[in-house]
mmCIF file of C-alpha atoms in Angstrom:
data_model
loop_
_atom_site.group_PDB
_atom_site.id
_atom_site.type_symbol
_atom_site.label_atom_id
_atom_site.label_comp_id
_atom_site.label_asym_id
_atom_site.label_seq_id
_atom_site.Cartn_x
_atom_site.Cartn_y
_atom_site.Cartn_z
ATOM 1 C CA MET A 1 0.000 0.000 0.000
ATOM 2 C CA LYS A 2 1.365 3.386 -1.034
ATOM 3 C CA ASN A 3 0.834 6.689 0.714
ATOM 4 C CA LEU A 4 -0.512 9.511 -1.448
ATOM 5 C CA ILE A 5 -0.133 12.754 0.473
ATOM 6 C CA PHE A 6 -1.854 15.951 -0.681
ATOM 7 C CA ILE A 7 -0.688 19.180 0.946
ATOM 8 C CA ASN A 8 -2.514 22.388 0.115
ATOM 9 C CA GLY A 9 -2.531 25.955 1.395
ATOM 10 C CA THR A 10 -2.398 29.519 0.200
ATOM 11 C CA MET A 11 0.670 31.014 -1.496
ATOM 12 C CA GLY A 12 3.554 31.589 0.902
ATOM 13 C CA VAL A 13 2.273 29.428 3.754
ATOM 14 C CA GLY A 14 5.133 26.913 3.469
ATOM 15 C CA LYS A 15 3.759 24.001 1.426
ATOM 16 C CA THR A 16 6.816 23.464 -0.732
ATOM 17 C CA THR A 17 9.343 23.723 2.087
ATOM 18 C CA THR A 18 7.294 21.384 4.272
ATOM 19 C CA SER A 19 6.916 18.925 1.387
ATOM 20 C CA LYS A 20 10.634 18.887 0.607
ATOM 21 C CA ILE A 21 11.457 18.167 4.250
ATOM 22 C CA LEU A 22 8.825 15.425 4.353
ATOM 23 C CA GLN A 23 10.292 13.914 1.177
ATOM 24 C CA ARG A 24 13.640 13.508 2.959
ATOM 25 C CA GLN A 25 11.958 11.964 6.031
ATOM 26 C CA LEU A 26 9.813 9.336 4.317
ATOM 27 C CA PRO A 27 11.322 6.247 2.645
ATOM 28 C CA LYS A 28 11.116 5.871 -1.126
ATOM 29 C CA ALA A 29 9.445 9.245 -1.510
ATOM 30 C CA VAL A 30 8.769 11.337 -4.583
ATOM 31 C CA PHE A 31 7.543 14.934 -4.584
ATOM 32 C CA LEU A 32 5.507 16.881 -7.128
ATOM 33 C CA ASP A 33 4.762 20.570 -6.715
ATOM 34 C CA GLY A 34 1.725 21.487 -8.817
ATOM 35 C CA ASP A 35 3.378 24.798 -9.678
ATOM 36 C CA TRP A 36 5.946 22.891 -11.748
ATOM 37 C CA CYS A 37 3.099 21.869 -14.072
ATOM 38 C CA TRP A 38 1.996 25.501 -14.349
ATOM 39 C CA ASP A 39 5.350 27.315 -14.746
ATOM 40 C CA MET A 40 4.887 29.445 -17.847
ATOM 41 C CA SER A 41 5.749 32.892 -19.069
ATOM 42 C CA PRO A 42 3.572 34.734 -19.550
ATOM 43 C CA PHE A 43 1.349 33.172 -16.899
ATOM 44 C CA ILE A 44 -1.986 32.710 -18.659
ATOM 45 C CA VAL A 45 -5.074 31.417 -16.873
ATOM 46 C CA THR A 46 -7.761 30.168 -19.246
ATOM 47 C CA GLU A 47 -10.014 27.129 -19.260
ATOM 48 C CA GLU A 48 -7.549 25.504 -21.664
ATOM 49 C CA THR A 49 -4.489 26.113 -19.457
ATOM 50 C CA LYS A 50 -6.411 24.989 -16.352
ATOM 51 C CA ARG A 51 -7.292 21.707 -18.111
ATOM 52 C CA MET A 52 -3.690 21.327 -19.224
ATOM 53 C CA VAL A 53 -2.252 21.734 -15.727
ATOM 54 C CA ILE A 54 -4.707 19.211 -14.232
ATOM 55 C CA ASP A 55 -3.815 16.801 -17.058
ATOM 56 C CA ASN A 56 -0.098 17.289 -16.353
ATOM 57 C CA ILE A 57 -0.555 16.777 -12.614
ATOM 58 C CA THR A 58 -2.691 13.658 -12.905
ATOM 59 C CA TYR A 59 -0.390 12.163 -15.536
ATOM 60 C CA ALA A 60 2.670 12.605 -13.295
ATOM 61 C CA LEU A 61 0.894 11.402 -10.145
ATOM 62 C CA ASN A 62 -0.469 8.291 -11.895
ATOM 63 C CA ASN A 63 3.042 7.497 -13.128
ATOM 64 C CA PHE A 64 4.428 7.837 -9.596
ATOM 65 C CA ILE A 65 1.635 5.612 -8.273
ATOM 66 C CA ALA A 66 2.343 2.977 -10.943
ATOM 67 C CA CYS A 67 6.102 2.958 -10.315
ATOM 68 C CA SER A 68 7.139 0.163 -7.940
ATOM 69 C CA GLU A 69 10.090 2.193 -6.646
ATOM 70 C CA TYR A 70 7.964 4.707 -4.723
ATOM 71 C CA GLU A 71 6.059 4.109 -1.491
ATOM 72 C CA ASN A 72 5.301 7.736 -0.618
ATOM 73 C CA ILE A 73 3.991 10.272 -3.111
ATOM 74 C CA ILE A 74 3.825 13.872 -1.919
ATOM 75 C CA PHE A 75 1.862 16.415 -3.929
ATOM 76 C CA CYS A 76 1.519 20.053 -2.956
ATOM 77 C CA TRP A 77 -0.344 22.849 -4.642
ATOM 78 C CA VAL A 78 -2.575 25.792 -3.725
ATOM 79 C CA MET A 79 -5.822 23.793 -4.348
ATOM 80 C CA HIS A 80 -7.993 26.482 -2.744
ATOM 81 C CA GLU A 81 -11.271 24.750 -3.608
ATOM 82 C CA GLN A 82 -12.399 21.260 -2.591
ATOM 83 C CA SER A 83 -13.456 20.653 -6.196
ATOM 84 C CA ILE A 84 -9.802 20.867 -7.335
ATOM 85 C CA ILE A 85 -8.759 18.104 -4.931
ATOM 86 C CA ASP A 86 -11.807 16.045 -5.890
ATOM 87 C CA GLU A 87 -11.118 16.469 -9.623
ATOM 88 C CA ILE A 88 -7.487 15.372 -9.278
ATOM 89 C CA LEU A 89 -8.349 12.401 -7.052
ATOM 90 C CA SER A 90 -11.115 11.291 -9.437
ATOM 91 C CA ARG A 91 -8.498 10.908 -12.170
ATOM 92 C CA LEU A 92 -5.986 8.911 -10.123
ATOM 93 C CA ASP A 93 -5.678 5.155 -9.692
ATOM 94 C CA THR A 94 -5.746 5.092 -5.890
ATOM 95 C CA LYS A 95 -6.916 1.515 -5.315
ATOM 96 C CA ASP A 96 -3.555 0.598 -3.741
ATOM 97 C CA CYS A 97 -3.059 3.950 -1.990
ATOM 98 C CA LYS A 98 -3.850 5.359 1.389
ATOM 99 C CA VAL A 99 -4.795 8.985 0.638
ATOM 100 C CA TYR A 100 -3.943 11.749 3.112
ATOM 101 C CA LYS A 101 -5.086 15.348 2.666
ATOM 102 C CA PHE A 102 -3.559 18.159 4.685
ATOM 103 C CA SER A 103 -4.158 21.906 4.620
ATOM 104 C CA ILE A 104 -1.342 24.119 5.830
ATOM 105 C CA ILE A 105 -2.970 27.119 7.495
ATOM 106 C CA CYS A 106 -1.768 30.069 9.559
ATOM 107 C CA SER A 107 -2.802 33.449 10.875
ATOM 108 C CA GLU A 108 -2.918 36.430 8.536
ATOM 109 C CA GLU A 109 -0.038 38.035 10.459
ATOM 110 C CA ALA A 110 2.150 34.934 10.117
ATOM 111 C CA LEU A 111 1.362 34.670 6.395
ATOM 112 C CA ILE A 112 2.232 38.303 5.697
ATOM 113 C CA SER A 113 5.469 37.922 7.657
ATOM 114 C CA ARG A 114 6.435 34.803 5.658
ATOM 115 C CA ILE A 115 5.640 36.441 2.325
ATOM 116 C CA LYS A 116 7.553 39.608 3.239
ATOM 117 C CA GLU A 117 10.588 37.458 4.029
ATOM 118 C CA ASP A 118 10.217 35.754 0.626
ATOM 119 C CA ILE A 119 9.975 39.201 -1.032
ATOM 120 C CA LYS A 120 13.219 40.279 0.673
ATOM 121 C CA GLN A 121 14.901 37.131 -0.669
ATOM 122 C CA GLY A 122 13.571 37.760 -4.175
ATOM 123 C CA ILE A 123 11.431 34.604 -4.139
ATOM 124 C CA ARG A 124 8.072 36.397 -4.437
ATOM 125 C CA ARG A 125 6.670 39.702 -5.621
ATOM 126 C CA GLU A 126 4.754 42.162 -3.432
ATOM 127 C CA ASP A 127 1.428 41.426 -5.177
ATOM 128 C CA VAL A 128 1.384 37.915 -3.691
ATOM 129 C CA ILE A 129 0.207 39.339 -0.348
ATOM 130 C CA GLU A 130 -3.011 40.740 -1.828
ATOM 131 C CA ARG A 131 -3.679 37.474 -3.694
ATOM 132 C CA SER A 132 -2.737 35.088 -0.891
ATOM 133 C CA VAL A 133 -4.327 36.602 2.228
ATOM 134 C CA PRO A 134 -7.950 36.426 0.952
ATOM 135 C CA ARG A 135 -7.499 32.707 0.235
ATOM 136 C CA LEU A 136 -6.543 31.869 3.827
ATOM 137 C CA GLN A 137 -10.155 31.201 4.782
ATOM 138 C CA CYS A 138 -10.725 28.825 1.862
ATOM 139 C CA TYR A 139 -8.902 26.008 3.645
ATOM 140 C CA HIS A 140 -10.826 25.946 6.917
ATOM 141 C CA ASN A 141 -13.909 24.189 5.529
ATOM 142 C CA MET A 142 -12.146 21.714 3.261
ATOM 143 C CA ASN A 143 -12.157 17.951 3.728
ATOM 144 C CA THR A 144 -8.553 17.952 4.942
ATOM 145 C CA GLU A 145 -6.644 17.706 8.186
ATOM 146 C CA LYS A 146 -5.477 21.197 9.203
ATOM 147 C CA ILE A 147 -1.938 21.974 10.331
ATOM 148 C CA ASP A 148 -1.573 25.461 11.770
ATOM 149 C CA VAL A 149 1.943 26.723 11.110
ATOM 150 C CA SER A 150 1.454 30.185 12.625
ATOM 151 C CA SER A 151 4.056 29.464 15.275
ATOM 152 C CA ILE A 152 5.871 26.353 14.035
ATOM 153 C CA SER A 153 8.575 25.791 11.433
ATOM 154 C CA PRO A 154 8.199 23.843 8.188
ATOM 155 C CA LYS A 155 10.307 21.099 9.807
ATOM 156 C CA GLU A 156 7.797 20.824 12.642
ATOM 157 C CA ALA A 157 4.908 20.786 10.145
ATOM 158 C CA ALA A 158 6.633 17.993 8.197
ATOM 159 C CA GLU A 159 7.100 16.034 11.426
ATOM 160 C CA LYS A 160 3.377 16.337 12.193
ATOM 161 C CA ILE A 161 2.502 14.978 8.747
ATOM 162 C CA TYR A 162 5.144 12.261 9.011
ATOM 163 C CA ASN A 163 3.747 11.095 12.345
ATOM 164 C CA LYS A 164 0.211 10.934 10.960
ATOM 165 C CA VAL A 165 1.275 9.002 7.850
ATOM 166 C CA ILE A 166 3.484 6.551 9.715
ATOM 167 C CA ARG A 167 0.945 6.068 12.520
ATOM 168 C CA TRP A 168 -2.054 5.416 10.266
#
């Protein structure tokens, strides 16, 4: 039985960092960041590009699931609506997978602080704050386990996920 681990949260909350740490903790782990399937210039959001990115994500995840070398598949992406998670899962062959869904959440103050640090490091642009903060509330009512990172590090968040995956 494989572990398929979905990690979502708003931009700048720490999904990617947490996922990379978790990848190093879990045996035979592979990691896909949904943003890698959406990295284009110019960034164009249309129905066609949305379909394309979901196709890319589900293709990669199904290949990871089918590959005998991997036991733990970690996927992170913003996924700010339950329907996005549901759509992706509906297109995956999960019959031999235990599926875990986590939302990384935090306070507005913690999020702004994290994004400002990313801006200083040149990782993000200033406009991310105005796009990310309103999405914070989207994750509270989703069918996911919540991990509040307002006062913990990505390493501690990864440990929480690790303990849930290993324990279950």
